[in-house]
Short mmCIF file of C-alpha atoms in Angstrom, two decimals:
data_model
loop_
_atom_site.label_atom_id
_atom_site.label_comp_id
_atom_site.label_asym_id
_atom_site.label_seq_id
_atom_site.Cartn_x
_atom_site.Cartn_y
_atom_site.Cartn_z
CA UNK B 139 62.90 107.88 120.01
CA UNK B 140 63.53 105.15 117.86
CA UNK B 141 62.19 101.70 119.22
CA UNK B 142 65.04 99.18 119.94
CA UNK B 143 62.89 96.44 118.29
CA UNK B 144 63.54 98.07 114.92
CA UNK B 145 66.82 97.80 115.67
CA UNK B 146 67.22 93.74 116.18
CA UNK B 147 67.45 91.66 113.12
CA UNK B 148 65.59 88.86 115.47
CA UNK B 149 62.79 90.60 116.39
CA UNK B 150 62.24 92.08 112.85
CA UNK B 151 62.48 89.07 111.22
CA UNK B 152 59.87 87.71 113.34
CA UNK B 153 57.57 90.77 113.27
CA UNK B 154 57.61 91.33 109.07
CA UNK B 155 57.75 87.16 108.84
CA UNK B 156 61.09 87.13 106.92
CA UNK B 157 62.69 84.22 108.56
CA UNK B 158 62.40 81.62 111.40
CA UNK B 159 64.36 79.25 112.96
CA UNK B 160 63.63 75.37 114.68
CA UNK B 161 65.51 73.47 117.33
CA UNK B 162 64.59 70.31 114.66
CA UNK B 163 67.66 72.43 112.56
CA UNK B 164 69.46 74.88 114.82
CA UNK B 165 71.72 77.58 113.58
CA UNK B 166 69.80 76.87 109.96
CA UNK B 167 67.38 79.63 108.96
CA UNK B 168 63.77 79.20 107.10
CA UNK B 169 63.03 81.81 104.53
CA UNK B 170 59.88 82.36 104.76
CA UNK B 171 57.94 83.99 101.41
CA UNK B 172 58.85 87.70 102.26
CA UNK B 173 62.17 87.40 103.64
CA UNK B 174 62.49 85.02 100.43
CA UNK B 175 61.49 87.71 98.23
CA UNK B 176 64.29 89.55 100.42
CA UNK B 177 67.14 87.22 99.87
CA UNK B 178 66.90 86.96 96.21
CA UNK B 179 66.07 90.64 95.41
CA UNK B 180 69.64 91.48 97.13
CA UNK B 181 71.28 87.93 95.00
CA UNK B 182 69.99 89.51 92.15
CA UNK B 183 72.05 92.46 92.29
CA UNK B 184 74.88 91.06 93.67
CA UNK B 185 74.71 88.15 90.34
CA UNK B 186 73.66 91.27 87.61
CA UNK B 187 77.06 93.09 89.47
CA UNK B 188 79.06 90.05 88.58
CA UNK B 189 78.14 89.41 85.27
CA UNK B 190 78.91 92.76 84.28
CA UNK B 191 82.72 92.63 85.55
CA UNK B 192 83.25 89.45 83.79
CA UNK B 193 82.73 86.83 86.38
CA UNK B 194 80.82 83.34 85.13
CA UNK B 195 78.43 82.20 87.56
CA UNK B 196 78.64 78.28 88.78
CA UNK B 197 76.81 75.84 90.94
CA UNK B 198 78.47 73.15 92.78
CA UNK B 199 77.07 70.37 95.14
CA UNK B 200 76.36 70.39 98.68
CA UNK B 201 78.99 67.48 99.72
CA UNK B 202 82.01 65.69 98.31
CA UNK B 203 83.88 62.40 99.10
CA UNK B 204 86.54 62.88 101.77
CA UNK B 205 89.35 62.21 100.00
CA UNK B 206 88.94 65.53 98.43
CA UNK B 207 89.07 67.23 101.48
CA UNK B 208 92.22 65.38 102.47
CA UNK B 209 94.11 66.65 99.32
CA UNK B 210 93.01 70.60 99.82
CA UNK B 211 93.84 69.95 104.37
CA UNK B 212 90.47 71.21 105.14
CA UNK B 213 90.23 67.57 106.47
CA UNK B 214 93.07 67.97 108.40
CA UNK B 215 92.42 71.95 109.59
CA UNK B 216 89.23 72.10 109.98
CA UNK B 217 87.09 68.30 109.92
CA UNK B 218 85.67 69.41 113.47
CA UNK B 219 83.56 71.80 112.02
CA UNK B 220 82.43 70.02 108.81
CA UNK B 221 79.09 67.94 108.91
CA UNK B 222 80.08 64.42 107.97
CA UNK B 223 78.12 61.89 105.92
CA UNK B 224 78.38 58.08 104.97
CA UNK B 225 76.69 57.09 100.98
CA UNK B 226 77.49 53.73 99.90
CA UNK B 227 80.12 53.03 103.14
CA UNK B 228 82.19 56.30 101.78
CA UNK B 229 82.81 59.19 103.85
CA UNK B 230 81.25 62.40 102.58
CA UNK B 231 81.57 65.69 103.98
CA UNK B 232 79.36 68.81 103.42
CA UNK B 233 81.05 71.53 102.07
CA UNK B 234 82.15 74.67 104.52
CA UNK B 235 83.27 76.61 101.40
CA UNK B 236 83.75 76.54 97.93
CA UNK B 237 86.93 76.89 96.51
CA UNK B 238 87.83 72.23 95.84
CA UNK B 239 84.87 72.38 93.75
CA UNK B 240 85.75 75.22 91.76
CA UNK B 241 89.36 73.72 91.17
CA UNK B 242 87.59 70.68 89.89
CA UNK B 243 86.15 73.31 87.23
CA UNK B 244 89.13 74.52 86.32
CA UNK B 245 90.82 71.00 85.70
CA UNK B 246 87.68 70.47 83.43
CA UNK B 247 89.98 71.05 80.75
CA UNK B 248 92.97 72.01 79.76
CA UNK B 249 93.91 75.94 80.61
CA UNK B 250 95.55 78.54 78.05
CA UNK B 251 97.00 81.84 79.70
CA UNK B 252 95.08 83.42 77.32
CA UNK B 253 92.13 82.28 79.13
CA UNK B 254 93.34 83.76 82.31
CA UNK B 255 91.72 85.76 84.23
CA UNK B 256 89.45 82.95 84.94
CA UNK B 257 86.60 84.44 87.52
CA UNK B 258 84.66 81.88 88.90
CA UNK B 259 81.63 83.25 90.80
CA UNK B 260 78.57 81.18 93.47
CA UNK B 261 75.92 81.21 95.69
CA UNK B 262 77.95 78.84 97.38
CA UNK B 263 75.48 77.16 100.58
CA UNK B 264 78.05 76.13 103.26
CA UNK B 265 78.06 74.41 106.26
CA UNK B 266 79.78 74.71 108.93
CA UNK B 267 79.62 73.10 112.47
CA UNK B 268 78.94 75.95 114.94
CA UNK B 269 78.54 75.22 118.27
CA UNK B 270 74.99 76.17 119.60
CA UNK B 271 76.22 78.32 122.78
CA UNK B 272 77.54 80.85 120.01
CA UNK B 273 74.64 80.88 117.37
CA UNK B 274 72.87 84.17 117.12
CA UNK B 275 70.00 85.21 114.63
CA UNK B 276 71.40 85.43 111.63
CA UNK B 277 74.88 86.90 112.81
CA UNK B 278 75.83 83.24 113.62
CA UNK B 279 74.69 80.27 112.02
CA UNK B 280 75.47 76.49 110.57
CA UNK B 281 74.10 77.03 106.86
CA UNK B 282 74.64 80.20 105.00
CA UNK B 283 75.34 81.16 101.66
CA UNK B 284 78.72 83.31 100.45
CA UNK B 285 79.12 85.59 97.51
CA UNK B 286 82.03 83.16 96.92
CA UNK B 287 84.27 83.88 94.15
CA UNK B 288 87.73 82.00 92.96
CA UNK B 289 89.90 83.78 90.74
CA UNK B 290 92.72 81.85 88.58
CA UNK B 291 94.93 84.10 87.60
CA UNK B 292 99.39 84.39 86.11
CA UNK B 293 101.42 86.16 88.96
CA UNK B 294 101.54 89.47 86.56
CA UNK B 295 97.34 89.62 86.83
CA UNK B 296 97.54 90.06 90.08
CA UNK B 297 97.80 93.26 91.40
CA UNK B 298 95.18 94.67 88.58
CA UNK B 299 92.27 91.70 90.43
CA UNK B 300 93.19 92.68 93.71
CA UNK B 301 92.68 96.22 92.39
CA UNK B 302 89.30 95.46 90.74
CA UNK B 303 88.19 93.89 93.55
CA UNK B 304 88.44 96.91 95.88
CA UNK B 305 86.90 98.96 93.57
CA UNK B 306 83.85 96.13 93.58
CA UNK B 307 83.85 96.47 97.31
CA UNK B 308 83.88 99.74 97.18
CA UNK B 309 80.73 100.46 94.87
CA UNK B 310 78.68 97.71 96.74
CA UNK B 311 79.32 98.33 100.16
CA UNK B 312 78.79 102.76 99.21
CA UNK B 313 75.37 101.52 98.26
CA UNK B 314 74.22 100.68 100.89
CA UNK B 315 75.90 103.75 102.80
CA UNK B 316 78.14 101.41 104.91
CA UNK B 317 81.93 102.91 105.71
CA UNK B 318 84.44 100.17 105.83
CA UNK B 319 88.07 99.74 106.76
CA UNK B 320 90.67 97.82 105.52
CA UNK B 321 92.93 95.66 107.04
CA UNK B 322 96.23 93.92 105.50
CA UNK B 323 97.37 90.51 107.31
CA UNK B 324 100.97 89.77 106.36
CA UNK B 325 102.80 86.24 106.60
CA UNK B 326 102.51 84.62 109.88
CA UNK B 327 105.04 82.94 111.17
CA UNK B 328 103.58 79.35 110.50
CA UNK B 329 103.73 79.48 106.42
CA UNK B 330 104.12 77.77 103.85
CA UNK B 331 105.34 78.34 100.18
CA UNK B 332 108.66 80.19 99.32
CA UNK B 333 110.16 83.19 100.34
CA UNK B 334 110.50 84.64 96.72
CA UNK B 335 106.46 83.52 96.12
CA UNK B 336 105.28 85.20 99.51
CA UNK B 337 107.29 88.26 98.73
CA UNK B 338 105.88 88.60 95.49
CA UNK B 339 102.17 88.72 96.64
CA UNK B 340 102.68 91.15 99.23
CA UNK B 341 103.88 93.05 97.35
CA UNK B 342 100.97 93.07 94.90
CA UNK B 343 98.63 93.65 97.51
CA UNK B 344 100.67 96.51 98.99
CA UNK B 345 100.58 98.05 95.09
CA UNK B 346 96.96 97.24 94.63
CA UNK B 347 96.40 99.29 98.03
CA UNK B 348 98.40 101.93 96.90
CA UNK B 349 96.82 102.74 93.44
CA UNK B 350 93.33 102.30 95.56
CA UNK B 351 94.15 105.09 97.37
CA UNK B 352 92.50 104.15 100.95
CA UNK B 353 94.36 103.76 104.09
CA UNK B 354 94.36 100.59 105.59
CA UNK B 355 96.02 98.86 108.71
CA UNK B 356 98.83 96.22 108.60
CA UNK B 357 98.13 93.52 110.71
CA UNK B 358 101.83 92.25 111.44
CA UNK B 359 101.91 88.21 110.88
CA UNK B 360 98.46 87.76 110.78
CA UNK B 361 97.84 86.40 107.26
CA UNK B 362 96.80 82.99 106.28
CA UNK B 363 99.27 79.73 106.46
CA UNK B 364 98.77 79.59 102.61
CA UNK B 365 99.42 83.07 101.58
CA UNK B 366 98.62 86.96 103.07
CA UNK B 367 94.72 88.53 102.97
CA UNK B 368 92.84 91.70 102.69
CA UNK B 369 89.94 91.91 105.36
CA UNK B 370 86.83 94.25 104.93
CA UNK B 371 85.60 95.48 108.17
CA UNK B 372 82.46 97.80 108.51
CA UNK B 373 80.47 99.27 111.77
CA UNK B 374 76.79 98.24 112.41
CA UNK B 375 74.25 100.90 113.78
CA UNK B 376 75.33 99.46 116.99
CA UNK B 377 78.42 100.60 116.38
CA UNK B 378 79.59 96.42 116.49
CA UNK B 379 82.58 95.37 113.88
CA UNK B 380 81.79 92.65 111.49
CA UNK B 381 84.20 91.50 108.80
CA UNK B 382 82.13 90.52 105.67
CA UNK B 383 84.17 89.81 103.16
CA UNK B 384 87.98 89.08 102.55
CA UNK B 385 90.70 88.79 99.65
CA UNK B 386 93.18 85.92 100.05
CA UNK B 387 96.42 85.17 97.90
CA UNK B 388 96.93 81.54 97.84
CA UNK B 389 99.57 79.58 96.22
CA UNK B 390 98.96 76.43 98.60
CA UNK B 391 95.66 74.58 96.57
CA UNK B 392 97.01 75.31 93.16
CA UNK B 393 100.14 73.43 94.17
CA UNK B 394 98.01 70.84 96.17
CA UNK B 395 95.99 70.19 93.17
CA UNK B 396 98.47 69.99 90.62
CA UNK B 397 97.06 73.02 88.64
CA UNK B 398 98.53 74.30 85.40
CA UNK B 399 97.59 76.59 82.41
CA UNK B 400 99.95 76.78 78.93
CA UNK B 401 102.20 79.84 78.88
CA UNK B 402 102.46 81.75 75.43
CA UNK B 403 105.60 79.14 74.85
CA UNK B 404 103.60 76.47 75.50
CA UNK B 405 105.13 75.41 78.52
CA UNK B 406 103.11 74.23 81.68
CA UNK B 407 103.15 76.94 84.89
CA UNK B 408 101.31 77.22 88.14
CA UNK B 409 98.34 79.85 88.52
CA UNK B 410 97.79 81.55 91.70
CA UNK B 411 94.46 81.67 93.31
CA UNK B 412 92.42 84.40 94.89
CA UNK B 413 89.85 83.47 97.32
CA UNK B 414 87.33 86.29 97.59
CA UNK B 415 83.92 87.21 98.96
CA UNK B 416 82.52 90.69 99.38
CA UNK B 417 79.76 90.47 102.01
CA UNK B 418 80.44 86.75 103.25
CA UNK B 419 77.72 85.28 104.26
CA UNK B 420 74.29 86.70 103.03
CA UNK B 421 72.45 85.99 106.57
CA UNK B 422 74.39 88.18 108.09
CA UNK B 423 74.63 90.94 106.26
CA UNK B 424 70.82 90.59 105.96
CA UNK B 425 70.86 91.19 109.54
CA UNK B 426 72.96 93.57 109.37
CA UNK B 427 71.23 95.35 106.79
CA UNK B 428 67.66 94.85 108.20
CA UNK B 429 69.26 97.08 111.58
CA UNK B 430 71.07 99.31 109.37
CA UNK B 431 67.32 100.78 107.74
CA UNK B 432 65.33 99.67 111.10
CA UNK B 433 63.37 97.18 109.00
CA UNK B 434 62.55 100.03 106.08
CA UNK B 435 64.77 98.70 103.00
CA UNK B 436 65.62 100.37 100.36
CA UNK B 437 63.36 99.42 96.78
CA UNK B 438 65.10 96.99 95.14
CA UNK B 439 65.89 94.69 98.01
CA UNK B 440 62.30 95.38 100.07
CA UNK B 441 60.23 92.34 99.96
CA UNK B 442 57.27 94.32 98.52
CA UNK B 443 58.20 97.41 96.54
CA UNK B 444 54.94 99.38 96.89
CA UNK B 445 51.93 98.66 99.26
CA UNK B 446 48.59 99.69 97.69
CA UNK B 447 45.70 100.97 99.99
CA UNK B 448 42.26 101.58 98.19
CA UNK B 449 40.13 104.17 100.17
CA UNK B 450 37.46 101.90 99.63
CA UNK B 451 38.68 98.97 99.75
CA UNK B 452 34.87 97.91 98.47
CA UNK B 453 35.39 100.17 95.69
CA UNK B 454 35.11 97.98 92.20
CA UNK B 455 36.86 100.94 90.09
CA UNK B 456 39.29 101.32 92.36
CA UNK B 457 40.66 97.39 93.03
CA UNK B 458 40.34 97.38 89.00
CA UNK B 459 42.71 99.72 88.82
CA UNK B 460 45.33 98.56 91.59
CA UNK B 461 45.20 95.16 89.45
CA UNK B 462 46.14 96.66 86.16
CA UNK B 463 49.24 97.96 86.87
CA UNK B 464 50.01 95.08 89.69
CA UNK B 465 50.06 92.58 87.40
CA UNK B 466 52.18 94.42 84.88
CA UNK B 467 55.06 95.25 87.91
CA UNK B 468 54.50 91.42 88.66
CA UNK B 469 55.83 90.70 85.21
CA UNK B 470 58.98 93.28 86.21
CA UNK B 471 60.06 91.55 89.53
CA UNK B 472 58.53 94.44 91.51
CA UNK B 473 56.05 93.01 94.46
CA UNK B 474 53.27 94.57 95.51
CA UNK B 475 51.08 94.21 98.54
CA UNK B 476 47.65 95.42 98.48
CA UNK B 477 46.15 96.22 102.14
CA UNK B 478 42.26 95.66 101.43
CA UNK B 479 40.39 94.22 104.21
CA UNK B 480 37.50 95.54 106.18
CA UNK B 481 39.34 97.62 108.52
CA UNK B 482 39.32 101.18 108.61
CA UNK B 483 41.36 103.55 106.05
CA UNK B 484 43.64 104.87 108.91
CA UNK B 485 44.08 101.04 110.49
CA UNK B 486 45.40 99.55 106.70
CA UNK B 487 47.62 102.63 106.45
CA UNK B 488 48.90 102.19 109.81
CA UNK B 489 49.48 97.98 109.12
CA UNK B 490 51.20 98.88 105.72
CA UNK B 491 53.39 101.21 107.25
CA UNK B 492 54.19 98.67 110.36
CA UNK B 493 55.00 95.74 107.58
CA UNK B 494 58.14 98.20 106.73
CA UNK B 495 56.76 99.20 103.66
CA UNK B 496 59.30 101.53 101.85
CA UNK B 497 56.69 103.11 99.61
CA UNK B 498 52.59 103.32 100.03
CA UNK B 499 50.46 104.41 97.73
CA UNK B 500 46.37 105.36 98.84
CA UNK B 501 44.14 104.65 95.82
CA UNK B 502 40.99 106.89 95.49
CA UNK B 503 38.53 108.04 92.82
CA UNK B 504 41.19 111.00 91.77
CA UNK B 505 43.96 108.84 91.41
CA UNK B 506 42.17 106.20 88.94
CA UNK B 507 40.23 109.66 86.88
CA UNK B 508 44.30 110.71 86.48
CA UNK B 509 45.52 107.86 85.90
CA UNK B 510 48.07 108.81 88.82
CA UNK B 511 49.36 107.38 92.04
CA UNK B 512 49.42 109.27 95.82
CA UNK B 513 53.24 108.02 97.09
CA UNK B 514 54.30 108.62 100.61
CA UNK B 515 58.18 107.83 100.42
CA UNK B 516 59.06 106.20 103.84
CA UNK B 517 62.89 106.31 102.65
CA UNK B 518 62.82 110.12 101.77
CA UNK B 519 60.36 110.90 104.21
CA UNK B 520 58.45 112.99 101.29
CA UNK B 521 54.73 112.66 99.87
CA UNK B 522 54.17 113.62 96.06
CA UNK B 523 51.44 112.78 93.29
CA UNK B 524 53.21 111.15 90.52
CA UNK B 525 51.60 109.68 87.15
CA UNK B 526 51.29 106.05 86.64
CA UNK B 527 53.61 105.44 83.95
CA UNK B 528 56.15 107.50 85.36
CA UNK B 529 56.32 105.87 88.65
CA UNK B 530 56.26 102.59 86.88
CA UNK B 531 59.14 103.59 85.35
CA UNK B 532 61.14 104.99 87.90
CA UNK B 533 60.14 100.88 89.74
CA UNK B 534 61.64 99.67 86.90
CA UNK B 535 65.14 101.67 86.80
CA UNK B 536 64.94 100.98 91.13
CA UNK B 537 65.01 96.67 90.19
CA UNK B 538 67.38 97.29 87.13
CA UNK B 539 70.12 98.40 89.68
CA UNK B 540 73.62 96.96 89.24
CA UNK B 541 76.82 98.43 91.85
#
């Protein structure tokens, strides 16, 4: 029977020292050198997945004056649960999303539609005043960091983004064997914006859905103030509902903001925005994720790829060998561990398969003659003899992953 500790995010992140948290800093997580290694293993893919559907990637600061925030009505909507600052007798608040800084981009210069799509793409950290009754692990927390994504796009692009965008969600959620449902909020009955504008993204999201292909359920009314929204809603191994990420159709900030591009007369129109994240916050889904695999990742997230165990861990031939080829994964972003102290052979394969290792490899005098590696596959469940420069390039093609 499978041990419920492998199946709490909490636990496991204490146990495999991934993260911690302090009462100095509640509801804000310390990344601790593995779970580090963790976090930016799965960034990595998410940023190579990106790149490759023609996003640009941008950085943004933590905190902007408050007059910004009064222009977009997060100030308004939502100051209760924004960390607030004084510089220089101004009022600065930190940011609980992304998308005022990424209009600021946009205004950078002046916009042609032939520039449109314009995919804007962060790591956005966010903030976001939580009260501590309802912070949990790393379900529920005050700092976190969103695959956050802005898209600026003419009302005709729309319904191919929203389109792409499922198909993004799609590949990265199938990767990591999660089934999802979809759910379609429609205008609630506090809006704003015009009939003929609302109409017209509805309808793009209802065509978008349709050319997907996957049923999804209307939620009646429940769509944002600003425009309606796609939810993405998966089941843990607990069988608990989380909603990671979302797609929202917003013609609210653009008008807010005053934002224009140059149609192909060379007149001045309004783009529409898309909000859109795929897992939300990162933290969670690393929780998520870490219950999902009871603490056994797959390769190219795991904190340490392989985990090397000498049979003698004395053995000069033998470490020799281990730090060869550890040095040249090092220079591949694959992380090895190498389990070496005085303890018996059975006790350091026992510890490396405790620390979650997803694949071990015991070093003897055979496996440095051939030149070969002994792999027992905690993922496949499987034990095979492989050659060294075969496994190191089947390490390589696990990190080079893109979804």
């Amino acid at each position: 029977m499978q041990k419920m500790n492998d199946m709490d995010h909490r636990i496991l992140g204490k146990k495999l020292e991934l993260f911690m948290f302090s009462e100095l800093s509640p509801g804000m997580a310390f990344w601790l050198p593995q779970g580090s290694k963790l976090k930016n293993n799965l960034k990595n893919i998410i940023y190579k997945s990106h790149i490759l559907r023609d996003y640009e990637y941008v950085e943004s600061p933590a905190m902007m004056e408050d007059k910004m925030w009064k222009i977009s009505g997060h100030y308004e909507n939502y100051k209760e649960n924004m960390f607030p600052s004084i510089v220089e007798k101004k009022d600065y608040l930190l940011k609980p999303m992304n998308c005022p800084m990424h209009i600021l981009m946009y205004q950078n210069s002046k916009k042609s539609y032939k520039e449109l799509p314009i995919r804007y793409f962060e790591f956005g950290q966010v903030h976001r005043n939580e009260l501590s009754g309802v912070l949990h692990g790393l379900f529920r927390v005050r700092e976190f960091v969103q695959d956050d994504s802005h898209i600026i796009c003419m009302p005709e692009q729309l319904e191919n983004e929203i389109l792409s965008i499922l198909d993004f969600i799609k590949s990265l959620l199938s990767f990591f064997d999660f089934e999802y449902r979809i759910d379609f909020s429609s205008r609630p009955d506090k809006s704003i914006g015009s009939d003929e504008n609302w109409e017209k993204a509805e309808n793009s999201i209802k065509n978008a859905l349709s050319k997907f292909g996957q049923e999804y359920q209307l939620n009646e009314g429940d769509g944002a103030f600003y425009g309606p929204k796609i939810d993405i809603k998966i089941k843990d191994i607990h069988k608990r509902e989380w909603q990671l990420g979302s797609i929202q159709v917003d013609y609210n900030l653009p008008q807010r903001f005053n934002m224009k591009y140059i149609d192909n007369e060379g007149k001045e129109k309004q783009p529409i925005i898309i909000h859109r994240a795929i897992l939300g916050s990162i933290e969670r889904f690393i929780g998520i994720l870490l219950e999902h695999y009871k603490g056994v990742l797959p390769v190219c997230i795991s904190p340490n790829q392989l985990a090397i165990v000498p049979i003698a861990s004395n053995s000069q031939s033998q470490m020799q060998y281990i730090e060869k080829f550890k040095k040249e994964l090092l220079l591949h972003n694959i992380n090895v561990k190498i389990y070496n102290s005085d303890d018996s052979l059975n006790r350091r394969i026992k510890n490396s398969e405790n620390d979650k290792n997803p694949l071990i490899c015991v070093v003897g005098d055979n496996e440095v003659r051939e030149n070969s590696l002994n792999i027992r596959d905690k993922l496949k469940k499987e034990n095979y003899q492989v050659s060294l420069n075969s496994f190191i390039e089947y390490l390589k093609n696990e990190m080079d992953v893109v979804v």
